Amino acid sequence: MEAAQRKRLEETTRYDPTEVEGRIFSEWMDGGYFHPQAEGTAAENFSVAIPPPNVTGVLHMGHALNGSMQDALVRMNRMRGKNTLWVLGTDHAGIATQAVVEKELKKEGKSRHDLGREAFVEKVWEWKAEYGSRIVEQYKRLGASCDYDRERFTLDEGYVRAVYRVFKQLFDKGYIYRDNYMVNWDPGSHSAISDLEVENREVEDVLYSIDYPVEDSDRVLTVATVRPETMLADTAVAVNPGDERYADLVGKHVVLPLVGRRIPVIADEHVDVEFGTGALKITPGHDPNDFEIGRKHKLEEIGVIGPDGRMTEEAGEFAGLTAAEAQVAVVEALRGEGRLSAEEPYVHSVPFSHRSGERIEPLISLQWFCRMDELARPAIEVVERDEVNITPPQWKRVYLDWMREIRPWCVSRQLWWGHRIPVWYCDACNETIVAESEPQRCDACGGELRQEEDVLDTWFSSALWPFATLGWPDDTPELRAFYPTSFLTTAREILFLWVARMIMTGLEFAGDIPFRDVYVHSVIQARDGRRMSKSLGTGIDPLEEIDVHGADALRFGLLAMSSTQDVRFSDAKVEQGRDLANKLWNASRLILLNTAEVEPAPRPTCVEDRWILSRLEGTIASVTDKLETYDFAHAVQEAYSFFWRDLCDWYLEIVKPRLYDGEEEVSATLLYALERVLGLLHPTMPFVSEEIWSYHPARQGHLAVHSFPVADLALIDEAAEADVEGGIRLTQRLRAWRDLAGVAVGATLPAVIDGVEPPAFVSRLSRFEFDGVGAEPVASIGPVRVLDSDQLDGAAVAERLEKRRQELRAEVERGERKLGNEGFVAKAPAEVVEEERGKLERYRAELEELA
RNA sequence: GGGCGCGUAGCUCAGUGGGAGAGCGCUCGCUUCACACGCGAGAGGUCGCUGGUUCGAAACCAGCCGUGCCCACCA
């Protein structure tokens, strides 16, 4: 080691991530390690497509967790020498991004309409250029080993070609069509949204009962509704065909109050006899159920609420009011006419826009849809056959259940930011042209064309992510080398929205599954158990955590707290990671500053050496297995426990004298163990491991591309493990005895061994002299007979002895009770019974000695 | 309405048929020549409740209570 390096090691007693991380990351980038050549086949390579974050965003805890998991597996496979690609990119996130820019405009008192479409979209691109790359920089802070030179954007030039190709092919197959249909209208974003972007919330409304007079009769038909303003668009009243109360009215008409329109009484199975009066007003224009019933009975579809949320001309005297205002006015008018027979509070679930948070207004409008059933079929099969493996397994069924009930997808959005739908209309001859690139003139009449105004749902483009990012529709080297990707880690909330659609499009267009494994990770909640969200103010900023504790600490913490169930964010786990980084640094200082100049190699000379090597290799095997099966929490905690407990607390303490002596064998073994520990931890804690590696004598190049340790099972030694662990337990018992017997910390006590000689370290670490002479034994701890000396407090020793006797009596009693149970002896496995017998014997013997 | 989870030490969570675990916090003792982001020793739990299966249950089954999420067109 150079003198300067040695000096730095000697002087730096605390690991400082802020000083290290930026420097190390630059070294990785300069090395080009994250930018693989597009060579080989997907079967032999390793690749991942990052779930593309929104350009609007900043890194949140979900990204940090997901990034930590992906990076762990990506780095592990890169170290294994695989040609490894982690594709990075961002999503244009239609509604979200447009909303942010509109909000900016609003500050200047302008709306997007003031700018016009072209200028507005230009503005969004400017915004994207300025802020869109923030999240990429933040992934670097996390240490994510993405290919930053292959960054993609769902709206970049090549991506548009992929989207248009897909749209055209789906259209040609007859899957994509345009129709007037009931959609979820989001008054907030002024666009239709898909079913998956709707969330239901419990709301307290008023349930109004309205009397509809029956034509040519004194009777009234009373209907119940929470939206009285929609009665203006009623085109029927429905009753259940089996409902005798109304059987005679079916086929007759009622007169709609306020409006005066005659509407038929129809019979439909959908109507619940039990609910309210059993009569249901039918408003095909403003209610999804009524829409279905209306289509079935060929009812007129009237729209009284427009896309702007205001009452239309159809609403007559109420035209121009907002729906909420109209509700008040309609109720007032009905009351005036004596048609309101009841009002009662009513709690029910109501759809809201996931994006804008506004209450969904169901409307009929002309939209583009995509039939999903044919696309779903093969996507169901690959999951059924486990060609795409979903972990944890309960999500497989959730996926399959949803896919089997899949409905058409409304893919058009009334936005300006996004993939403008590749459809052109000719007003001259009414021709509709779908094309991958803009046609000049109408094929049929040569007339002028105008492009469809709507854009595609953001998820339409994200659905193509795994192959579009690799250059599809061109047959690129990247596509051949890295598709299908190896795995996908994701939050469950986008299982349908994104994962399912990638599987469908992957099979349809890229001819193969997009990934072999889907790992659905847990959700990290706020410290108080609420959802982390910006609007609730419950978010925890990963970058702040990185600033304070370091990226390795955050990564370790997130992986350690992740599990199959949702967990609350734990500062303690991040601090545990920070402490681990510091411990790694300091243990490495001890090793690197004191070892002799030797080749790192396992060179055991005693049982402790064989023990630590056995534990090391066992840990490598187990941690590797856990990482490969997405059991990140146990993987990092097991690595932690091996390193801290076994290596630092015990082995380093045991070998210190040999180390300070400059013994070559132990130096070689320690350097070997350190090299392997650094390699094992690098995927989860890349910065600190890389930094320490720079001081390691075996270093040739960066740890990021050094070999990942493969467990050497020849070094597993169960006998050595048993011996040393026995010695450790004995040491702990001796220390505990000293403590309770009131012995001074630094004092060495005389004792003799009666029985099997424990490993040599026990004497030194417990501060007992095992060849003591003279005095009487006063206590018996395993094979150790403690001899009396003036360092002992007689009363404390007696008390300690009595306590042990009580413990032993309890143990003996327990064993006797268990073995006295005939059922146990007869039915329990022989080895379990034997074990109990052995224990009982030992406890009895010890009690005998102490008596 | 249907489905999936969860309820274990003060806190956050592991453990899923043979003697209750981790991290943090707490108590006591240590400025021991890698680390006080440290070292050593401790205290702390009728494993939500009630029944059942079993020689044996925190774990398996049933019911109940509490709690979270997803899906669903009862006005």
mmCIF file of C-alpha atoms in Angstrom, chain A residues 214-216 219 221 235-241 243 246-255 262-268 297 299:
data_model
loop_
_atom_site.group_PDB
_atom_site.id
_atom_site.type_symbol
_atom_site.label_atom_id
_atom_site.label_comp_id
_atom_site.label_asym_id
_atom_site.label_seq_id
_atom_site.Cartn_x
_atom_site.Cartn_y
_atom_site.Cartn_z
ATOM 1 C CA VAL A 214 -98.026 7.536 -14.397
ATOM 2 C CA GLU A 215 -99.669 8.655 -17.615
ATOM 3 C CA ASP A 216 -103.478 8.557 -17.594
ATOM 4 C CA ARG A 219 -100.576 6.559 -9.521
ATOM 5 C CA LEU A 221 -93.847 5.648 -9.653
ATOM 6 C CA THR A 235 -85.471 8.050 -20.945
ATOM 7 C CA ALA A 236 -87.190 5.240 -19.055
ATOM 8 C CA VAL A 237 -88.076 3.832 -15.663
ATOM 9 C CA ALA A 238 -87.170 0.207 -15.098
ATOM 10 C CA VAL A 239 -88.666 -2.370 -12.765
ATOM 11 C CA ASN A 240 -87.773 -5.967 -12.205
ATOM 12 C CA PRO A 241 -89.769 -8.266 -14.531
ATOM 13 C CA ASP A 243 -91.956 -7.516 -9.464
ATOM 14 C CA TYR A 246 -95.420 -2.968 -11.080
ATOM 15 C CA ALA A 247 -96.307 -5.757 -13.500
ATOM 16 C CA ASP A 248 -99.285 -3.843 -14.820
ATOM 17 C CA LEU A 249 -97.237 -0.725 -15.454
ATOM 18 C CA VAL A 250 -94.643 -2.293 -17.738
ATOM 19 C CA GLY A 251 -95.257 -0.984 -21.229
ATOM 20 C CA LYS A 252 -97.094 2.073 -19.955
ATOM 21 C CA HIS A 253 -95.502 5.503 -19.684
ATOM 22 C CA VAL A 254 -94.722 7.969 -16.959
ATOM 23 C CA VAL A 255 -94.353 11.690 -17.401
ATOM 24 C CA ARG A 262 -93.278 10.674 -21.818
ATOM 25 C CA ILE A 263 -90.888 7.860 -20.961
ATOM 26 C CA PRO A 264 -91.650 4.145 -20.976
ATOM 27 C CA VAL A 265 -91.732 1.792 -18.009
ATOM 28 C CA ILE A 266 -89.552 -1.151 -18.941
ATOM 29 C CA ALA A 267 -88.685 -4.444 -17.278
ATOM 30 C CA ASP A 268 -85.059 -5.388 -16.674
ATOM 31 C CA HIS A 297 -83.611 -1.637 -24.765
ATOM 32 C CA LEU A 299 -83.437 3.808 -25.447
#
